[in-house]
XYZ file of C-alpha atoms in Angstrom:
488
model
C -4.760 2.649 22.454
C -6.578 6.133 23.416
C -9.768 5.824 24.012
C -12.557 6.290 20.990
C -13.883 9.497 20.546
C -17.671 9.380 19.414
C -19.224 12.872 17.971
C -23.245 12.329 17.452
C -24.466 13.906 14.208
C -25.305 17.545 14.476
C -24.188 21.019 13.797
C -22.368 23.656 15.076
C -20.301 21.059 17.397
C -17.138 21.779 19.061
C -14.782 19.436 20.509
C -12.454 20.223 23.449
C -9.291 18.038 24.505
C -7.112 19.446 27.480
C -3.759 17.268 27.108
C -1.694 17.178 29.765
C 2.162 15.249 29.367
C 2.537 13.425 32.339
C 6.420 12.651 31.927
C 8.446 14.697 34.183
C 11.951 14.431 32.412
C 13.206 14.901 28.932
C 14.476 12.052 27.050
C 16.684 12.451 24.124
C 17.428 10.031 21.588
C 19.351 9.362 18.676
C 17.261 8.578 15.516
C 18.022 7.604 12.318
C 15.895 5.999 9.414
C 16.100 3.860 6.623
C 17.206 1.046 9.600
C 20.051 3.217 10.657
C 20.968 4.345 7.123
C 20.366 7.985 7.383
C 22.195 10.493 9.310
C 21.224 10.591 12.871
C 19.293 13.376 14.410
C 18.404 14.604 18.282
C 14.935 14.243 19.137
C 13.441 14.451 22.705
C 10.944 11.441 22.978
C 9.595 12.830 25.863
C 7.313 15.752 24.196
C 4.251 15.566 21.942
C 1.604 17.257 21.105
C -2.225 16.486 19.243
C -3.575 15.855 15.914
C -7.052 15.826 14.691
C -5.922 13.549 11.605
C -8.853 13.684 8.997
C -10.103 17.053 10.713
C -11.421 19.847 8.127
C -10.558 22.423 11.307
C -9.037 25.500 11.922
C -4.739 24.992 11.455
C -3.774 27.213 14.306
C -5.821 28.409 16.551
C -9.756 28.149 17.323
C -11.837 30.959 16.376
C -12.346 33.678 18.956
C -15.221 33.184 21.452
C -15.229 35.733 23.985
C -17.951 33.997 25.538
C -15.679 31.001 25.349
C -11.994 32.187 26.133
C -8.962 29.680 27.179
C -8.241 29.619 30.706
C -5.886 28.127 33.114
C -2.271 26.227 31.666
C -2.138 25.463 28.365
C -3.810 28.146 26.540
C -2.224 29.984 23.332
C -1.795 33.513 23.078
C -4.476 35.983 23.903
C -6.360 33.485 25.585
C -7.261 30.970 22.465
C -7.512 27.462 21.998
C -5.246 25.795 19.972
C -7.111 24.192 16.573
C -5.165 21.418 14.778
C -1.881 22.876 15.293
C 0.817 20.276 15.297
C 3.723 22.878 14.928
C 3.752 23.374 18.858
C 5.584 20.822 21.633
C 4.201 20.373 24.982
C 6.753 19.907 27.262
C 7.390 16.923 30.041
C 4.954 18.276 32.870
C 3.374 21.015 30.000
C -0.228 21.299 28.666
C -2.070 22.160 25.599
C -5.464 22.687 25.351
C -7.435 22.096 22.133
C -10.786 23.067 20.559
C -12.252 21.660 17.136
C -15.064 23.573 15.902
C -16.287 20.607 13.602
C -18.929 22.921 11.908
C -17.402 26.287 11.174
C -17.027 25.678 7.572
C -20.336 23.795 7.234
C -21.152 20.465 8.387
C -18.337 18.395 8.742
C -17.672 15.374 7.087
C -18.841 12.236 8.963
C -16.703 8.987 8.882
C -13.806 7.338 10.395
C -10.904 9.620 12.012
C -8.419 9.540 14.318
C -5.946 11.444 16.978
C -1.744 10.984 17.672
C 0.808 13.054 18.690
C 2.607 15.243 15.989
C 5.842 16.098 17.022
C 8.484 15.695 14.349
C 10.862 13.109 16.034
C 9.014 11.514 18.304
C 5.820 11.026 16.654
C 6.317 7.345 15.507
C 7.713 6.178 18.233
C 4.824 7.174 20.267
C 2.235 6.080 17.900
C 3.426 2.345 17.549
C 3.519 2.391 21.395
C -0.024 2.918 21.703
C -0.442 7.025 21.663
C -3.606 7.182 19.269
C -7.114 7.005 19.474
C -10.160 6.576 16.939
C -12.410 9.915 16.584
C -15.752 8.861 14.671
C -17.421 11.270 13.523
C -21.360 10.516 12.747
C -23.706 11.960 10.240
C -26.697 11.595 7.907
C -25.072 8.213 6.725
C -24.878 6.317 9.914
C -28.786 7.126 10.524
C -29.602 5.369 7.496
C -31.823 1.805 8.571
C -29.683 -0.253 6.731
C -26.772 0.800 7.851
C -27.526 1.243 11.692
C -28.703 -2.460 11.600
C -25.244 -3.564 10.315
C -22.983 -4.288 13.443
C -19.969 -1.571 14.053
C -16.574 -2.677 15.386
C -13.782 -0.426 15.764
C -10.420 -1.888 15.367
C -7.198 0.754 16.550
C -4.410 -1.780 14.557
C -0.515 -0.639 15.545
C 2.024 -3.010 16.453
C 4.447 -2.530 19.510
C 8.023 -4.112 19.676
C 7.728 -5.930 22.509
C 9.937 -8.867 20.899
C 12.872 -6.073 20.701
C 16.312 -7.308 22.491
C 16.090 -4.274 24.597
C 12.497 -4.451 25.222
C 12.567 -5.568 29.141
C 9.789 -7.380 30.885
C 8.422 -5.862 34.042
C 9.549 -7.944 37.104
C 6.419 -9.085 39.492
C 4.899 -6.308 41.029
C 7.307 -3.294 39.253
C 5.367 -0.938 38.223
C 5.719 0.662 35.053
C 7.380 4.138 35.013
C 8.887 6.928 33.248
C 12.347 5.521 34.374
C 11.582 1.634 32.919
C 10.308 2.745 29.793
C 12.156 0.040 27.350
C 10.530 0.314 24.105
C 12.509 2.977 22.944
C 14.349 2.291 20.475
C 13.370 3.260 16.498
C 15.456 0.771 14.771
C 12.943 -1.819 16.362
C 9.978 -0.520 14.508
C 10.954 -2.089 11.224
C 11.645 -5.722 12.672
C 7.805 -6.729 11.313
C 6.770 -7.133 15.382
C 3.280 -8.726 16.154
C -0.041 -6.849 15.058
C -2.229 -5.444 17.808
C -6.312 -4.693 17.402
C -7.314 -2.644 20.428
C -4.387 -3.418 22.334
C -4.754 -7.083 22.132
C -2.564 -9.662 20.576
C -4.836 -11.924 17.831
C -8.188 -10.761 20.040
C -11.280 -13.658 19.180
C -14.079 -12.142 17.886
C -17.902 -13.328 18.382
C -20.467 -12.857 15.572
C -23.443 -14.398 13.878
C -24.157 -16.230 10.791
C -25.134 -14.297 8.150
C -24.344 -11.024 10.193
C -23.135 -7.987 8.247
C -20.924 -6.368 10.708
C -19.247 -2.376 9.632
C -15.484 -2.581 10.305
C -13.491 0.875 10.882
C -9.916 0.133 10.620
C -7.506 2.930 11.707
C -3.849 1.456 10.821
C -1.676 3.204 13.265
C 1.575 0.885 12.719
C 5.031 0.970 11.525
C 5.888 2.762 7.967
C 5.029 -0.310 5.636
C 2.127 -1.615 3.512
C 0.047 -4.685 4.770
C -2.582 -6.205 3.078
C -5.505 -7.904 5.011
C -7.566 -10.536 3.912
C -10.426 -12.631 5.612
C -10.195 -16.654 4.765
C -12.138 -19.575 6.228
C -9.672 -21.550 8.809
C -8.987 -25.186 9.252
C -9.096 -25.419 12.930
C -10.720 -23.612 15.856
C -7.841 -21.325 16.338
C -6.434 -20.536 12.790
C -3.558 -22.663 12.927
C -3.809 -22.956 9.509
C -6.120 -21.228 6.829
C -7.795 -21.632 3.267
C -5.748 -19.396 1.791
C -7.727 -20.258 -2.069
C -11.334 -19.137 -0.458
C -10.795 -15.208 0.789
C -14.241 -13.607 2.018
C -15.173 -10.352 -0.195
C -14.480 -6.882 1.758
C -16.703 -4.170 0.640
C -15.041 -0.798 0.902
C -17.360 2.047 1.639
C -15.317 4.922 2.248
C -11.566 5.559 2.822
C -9.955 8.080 5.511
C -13.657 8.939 6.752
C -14.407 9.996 3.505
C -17.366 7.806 1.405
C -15.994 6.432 -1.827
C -18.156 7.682 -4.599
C -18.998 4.025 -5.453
C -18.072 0.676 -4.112
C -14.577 -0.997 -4.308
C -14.714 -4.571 -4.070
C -11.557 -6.513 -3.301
C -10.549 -9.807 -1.199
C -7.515 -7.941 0.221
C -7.639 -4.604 1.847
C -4.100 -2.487 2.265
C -2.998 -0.280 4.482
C -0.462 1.658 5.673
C 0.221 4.758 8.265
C -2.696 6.856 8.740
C -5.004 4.942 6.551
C -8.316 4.560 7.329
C -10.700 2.105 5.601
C -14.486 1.375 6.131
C -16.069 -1.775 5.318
C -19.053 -4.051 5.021
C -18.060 -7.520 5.493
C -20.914 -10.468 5.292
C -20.621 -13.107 7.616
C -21.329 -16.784 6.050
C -24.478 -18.454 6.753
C -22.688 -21.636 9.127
C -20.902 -21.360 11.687
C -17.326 -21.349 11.491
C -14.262 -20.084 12.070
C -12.275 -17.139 10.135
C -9.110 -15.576 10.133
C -8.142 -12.351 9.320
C -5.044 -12.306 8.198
C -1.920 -9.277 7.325
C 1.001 -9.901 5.180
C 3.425 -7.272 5.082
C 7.170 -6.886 3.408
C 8.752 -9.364 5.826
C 5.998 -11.467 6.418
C 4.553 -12.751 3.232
C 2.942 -15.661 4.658
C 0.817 -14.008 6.454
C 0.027 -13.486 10.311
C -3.451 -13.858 11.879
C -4.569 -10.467 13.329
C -7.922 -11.508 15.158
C -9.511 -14.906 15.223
C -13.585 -14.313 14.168
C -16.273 -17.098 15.132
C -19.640 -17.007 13.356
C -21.571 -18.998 16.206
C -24.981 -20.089 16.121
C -25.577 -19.340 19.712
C -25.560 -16.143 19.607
C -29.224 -15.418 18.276
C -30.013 -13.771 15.029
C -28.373 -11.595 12.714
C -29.626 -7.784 13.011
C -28.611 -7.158 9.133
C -28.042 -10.111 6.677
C -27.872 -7.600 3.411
C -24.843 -5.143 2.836
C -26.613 -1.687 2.447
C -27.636 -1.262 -1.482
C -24.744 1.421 -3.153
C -27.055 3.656 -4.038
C -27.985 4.339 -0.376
C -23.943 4.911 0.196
C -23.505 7.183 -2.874
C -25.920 10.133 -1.872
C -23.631 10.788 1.300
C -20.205 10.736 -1.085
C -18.840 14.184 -1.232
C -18.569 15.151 -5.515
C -15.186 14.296 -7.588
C -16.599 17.112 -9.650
C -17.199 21.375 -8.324
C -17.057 24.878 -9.600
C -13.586 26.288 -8.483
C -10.719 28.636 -9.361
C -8.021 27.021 -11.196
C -5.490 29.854 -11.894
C -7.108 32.718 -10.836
C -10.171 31.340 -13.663
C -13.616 29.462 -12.561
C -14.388 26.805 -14.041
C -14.905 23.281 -13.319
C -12.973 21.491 -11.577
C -11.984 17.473 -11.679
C -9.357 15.433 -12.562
C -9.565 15.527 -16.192
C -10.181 19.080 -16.428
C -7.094 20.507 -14.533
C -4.225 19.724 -16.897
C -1.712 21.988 -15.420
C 0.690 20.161 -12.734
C 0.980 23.146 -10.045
C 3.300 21.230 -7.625
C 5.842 17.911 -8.130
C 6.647 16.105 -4.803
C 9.454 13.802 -4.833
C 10.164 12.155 -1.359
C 13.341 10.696 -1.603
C 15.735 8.916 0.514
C 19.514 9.600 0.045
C 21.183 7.068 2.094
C 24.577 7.443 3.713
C 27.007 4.609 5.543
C 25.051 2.920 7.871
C 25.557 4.260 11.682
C 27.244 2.304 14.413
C 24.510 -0.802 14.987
C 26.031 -0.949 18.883
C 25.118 2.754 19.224
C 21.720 2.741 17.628
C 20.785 -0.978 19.475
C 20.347 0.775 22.865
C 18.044 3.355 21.882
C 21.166 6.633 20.946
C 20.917 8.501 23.844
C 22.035 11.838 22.672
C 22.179 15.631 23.978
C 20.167 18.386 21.828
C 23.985 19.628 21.522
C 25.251 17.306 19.558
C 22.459 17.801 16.483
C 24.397 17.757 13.451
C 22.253 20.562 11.843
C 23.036 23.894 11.310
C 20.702 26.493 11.892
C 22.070 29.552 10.578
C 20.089 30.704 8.478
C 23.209 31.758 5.527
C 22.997 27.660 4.881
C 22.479 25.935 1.251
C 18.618 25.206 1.421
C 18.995 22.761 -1.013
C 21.812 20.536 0.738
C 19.309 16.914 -0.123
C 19.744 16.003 3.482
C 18.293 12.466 4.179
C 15.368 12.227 4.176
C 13.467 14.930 2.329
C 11.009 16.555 0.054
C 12.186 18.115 -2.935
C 15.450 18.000 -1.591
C 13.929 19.747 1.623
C 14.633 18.377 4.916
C 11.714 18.945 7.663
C 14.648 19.547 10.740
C 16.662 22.131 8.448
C 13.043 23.853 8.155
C 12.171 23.515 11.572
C 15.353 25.600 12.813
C 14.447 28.165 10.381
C 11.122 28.892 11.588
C 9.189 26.901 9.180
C 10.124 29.157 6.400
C 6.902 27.660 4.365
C 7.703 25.510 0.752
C 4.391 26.066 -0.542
C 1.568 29.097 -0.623
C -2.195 28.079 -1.350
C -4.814 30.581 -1.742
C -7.686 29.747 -0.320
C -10.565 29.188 -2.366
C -7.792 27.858 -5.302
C -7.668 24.090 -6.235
C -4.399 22.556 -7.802
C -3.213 19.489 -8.939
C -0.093 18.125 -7.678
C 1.971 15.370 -8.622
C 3.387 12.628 -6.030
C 6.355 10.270 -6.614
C 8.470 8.454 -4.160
C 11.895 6.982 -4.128
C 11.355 4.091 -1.825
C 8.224 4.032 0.129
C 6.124 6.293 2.009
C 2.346 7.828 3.270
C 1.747 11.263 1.571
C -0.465 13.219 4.083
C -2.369 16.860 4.043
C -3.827 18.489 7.093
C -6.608 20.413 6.884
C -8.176 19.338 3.628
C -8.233 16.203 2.431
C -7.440 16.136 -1.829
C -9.017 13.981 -4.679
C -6.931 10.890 -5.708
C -7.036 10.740 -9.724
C -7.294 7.441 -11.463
C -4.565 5.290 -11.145
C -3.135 1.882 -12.285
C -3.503 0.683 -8.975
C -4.166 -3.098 -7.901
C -4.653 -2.490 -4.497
C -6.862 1.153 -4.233
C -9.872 1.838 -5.621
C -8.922 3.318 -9.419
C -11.415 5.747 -9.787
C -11.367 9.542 -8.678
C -12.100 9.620 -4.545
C -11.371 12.017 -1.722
C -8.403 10.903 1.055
C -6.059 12.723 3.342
C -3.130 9.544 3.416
C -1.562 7.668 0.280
C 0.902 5.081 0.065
C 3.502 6.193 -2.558
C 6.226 3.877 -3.390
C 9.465 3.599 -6.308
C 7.718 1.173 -8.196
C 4.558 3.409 -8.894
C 3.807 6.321 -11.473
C 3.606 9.445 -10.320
C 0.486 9.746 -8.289
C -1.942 13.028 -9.279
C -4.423 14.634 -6.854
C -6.508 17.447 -6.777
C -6.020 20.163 -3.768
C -8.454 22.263 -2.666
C -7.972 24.886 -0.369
C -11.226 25.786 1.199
C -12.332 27.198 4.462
C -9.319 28.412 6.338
C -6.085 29.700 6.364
C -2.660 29.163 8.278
C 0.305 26.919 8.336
């Protein structure tokens, strides 16, 4: 993956990322989800672009600075930065170059985050292949003595489909190009491929007994669930595992956001986008453990990273996970003053009773495409889009897939002709359903998750910006609140 981004507790910081696409050529595929169920569309895989994801930012474009104006290739108009704008596409040999005022709209939010491409099309394959990056931010919560004594790893978890029949090994001594590139096809996304952490296949990790260590997990793979659990193995190298004995995860905080309390559970799920913060206590002998993912097609379970609590290794630097009450003060409130139809009052989940928005993502298959076409990656000409962009069409045609019977490409050709004003300042509650399975994700600001009958998330009101909504659920309720900036 990227590189980790670290930004040390403070105020008024600004970030700046110049991002340069080193490919030289276009590169247009055919893609199709839903395994090749869906009608195909044109997408160059060759362009992308960058997203702060978790960033309470400007949308567009930085704030004006004319002691700090864009120079050079890459700037927007009038000499500005782009902020998190993820509606632009920087070119094969373009540029783009990026500045996130962290602190414009007060401190901002410490905790896990990361950075990916954006580009509708081409984002996923990119981001399974390794395009993404952790962004910590720090704050008042990482200085805290317990909590600084605990020991951090960072863990960047995607899988690539290396396994893929057209994935093609690198003869001895080729060097890897923009011409070899094999692992390029989206069908092979879905085949369950092996789990990376930091770019390494089951990487062995070294700790202490007794050690608490801080994991931030950034799941950056493939759209599915997995579910990760920590259990004692039977051998040195997790052949096999206790699968009766999982080690508790304590969950701190989810998508860089601290929960408002604890949430305890053996297993910890994830899926795209999803970020999740825990204390984990290492046992007192030493051992080895196995952490383990099961996903759709691979109940059983693989091992993700081999951990060995070793003696040798000196003494623990924290042997107590922090007390909750130190966690809690830095938890943003489920609770504020607000305007909820043009009225203050106060705002939560219980006292906004008015659904303002329903947001069905559905799937509407059609025949499956021709498997020999899509199995060596659908090269395709931007010509041969089956869309039509004039702008006389049905909007509501339910093209695969969609939202609210809203299809992102038959948007995109029409200029983003926008499906939903906020005002600023305004808080809503929407309501979230899906028709087979999918992340739900907001830019910008991140929303309240209401209570839910959920097994696998924490079931009391907490702040995210990603969430997992699948057929089998109720509809999912969260709070928006649109504070600090406008823009698309």
């Amino acid at each position: 993956p990227g590189p980790t981004i670290r930004v040390r507790a403070g105020t008024q910081r600004k970030l700046r990322v110049n991002l340069t696409n080193d490919f030289t050529r276009s590169d247009w595929r055919e893609v199709s989800g839903t395994e090749g169920h869906e009608a195909p569309m044109c997408h160059n895989f060759n362009v992308t672009n960058l997203h702060f994801h978790g960033g309470h930012v400007q949308p567009n474009y930085a704030a004006v600075d004319p002691m700090n104006p864009c120079t050079g290739n890459g700037c927007g108009p009038d000499q500005k930065y782009y902020g998190d704008n993820v509606l632009i596409q920087v070119q094969p040999a373009g540029a783009a170059q990026y500045r996130w005022d962290l602190d414009e709209d007060g401190t901002h939010h410490e905790g896990t985050q990361w950075y990916h491409p954006h580009v509708h099309g081409s984002t996923a394959i990119q981001v399974v292949n390794g395009v993404a990056g952790a962004l910590i931010v720090e704050g008042a919560l990482d200085a805290e003595p317990s909590v600084a004594a605990t020991r951090e790893r960072v863990m960047m978890i995607n899988e690539v489909p290396y396994n893929h029949e057209t994935a093609r090994p690198l003869a001895a001594g080729e060097s890897c190009t923009e011409q070899n590139l094999s692992i390029n096809n989206f069908l092979s996304v879905t085949e369950g491929m092996p789990m990376l952490i930091n770019g390494r296949v089951k990487p062995r990790l070294i700790t202490r007994p007794g050690q608490v260590e801080r994991w931030r997990m950034v799941y950056s793979g493939t759209p599915d669930e997995m579910g990760m659990k920590l259990h004692p193995s039977n051998d040195p190298n997790c052949g096999s595992f206790n699968v009766l004995r999982p080690l508790p995860m304590v969950q701190y905080a989810r998508d860089g956001i601290t929960l408002p309390r604890y949430y305890r559970n053996d297993t910890v799920w994830v899926s795209p986008g999803y970020r999740v913060d825990s204390f984990v206590q290492m046992p007192n002998t030493p051992q080895t453990l196995c952490l383990v993912g099961r996903r759709t097609r691979d109940l059983a379970g693989s091992v993700l990273a081999i951990i060995e609590v070793r003696s040798d290794r000196g003494a623990a630097t924290a042997t107590q996970i922090p007390d909750e009450a130190v966690i809690m003060r830095h938890a943003p409130p489920v609770t504020w003053q607000g305007r909820v139809d043009g009225q203050m009052t106060t705002v939560s989940c219980d006292s906004v009773t008015r659904i303002h928005q329903r947001v069905g993502l559905m799937v509407t298959p059609v025949a499956p495409i021709s498997p020999m076409r899509m199995s060596t990656g659908g090269a395709c000409t931007p010509s041969a889009t089956p869309h039509d962009p004039h702008p006389n069409a049905p909007v509501c045609q339910c093209p695969s897939p969609n939202i609210n019977c809203r299809n992102f490409e038959d948007r995109r050709y029409r200029n983003y002709r926008s499906d939903r004003v906020g005002v600023m300042g305004e808080s809503e509650k929407w309501e979230i359903v899906a028709f087979d399975g999918h992340p739900f994700h907001i830019h910008i600001n991140p929303f309240l998750v209401c209570a839910n009958d959920s097994n696998k998330e924490p079931n009391f009101p907490h702040w995210r910006d990603t969430f997992w909504v699948q057929i089998d659920d109720r509809p999912r309720q969260v709070l928006m609140n649109f504070r600090g900036f406008s823009g698309t």
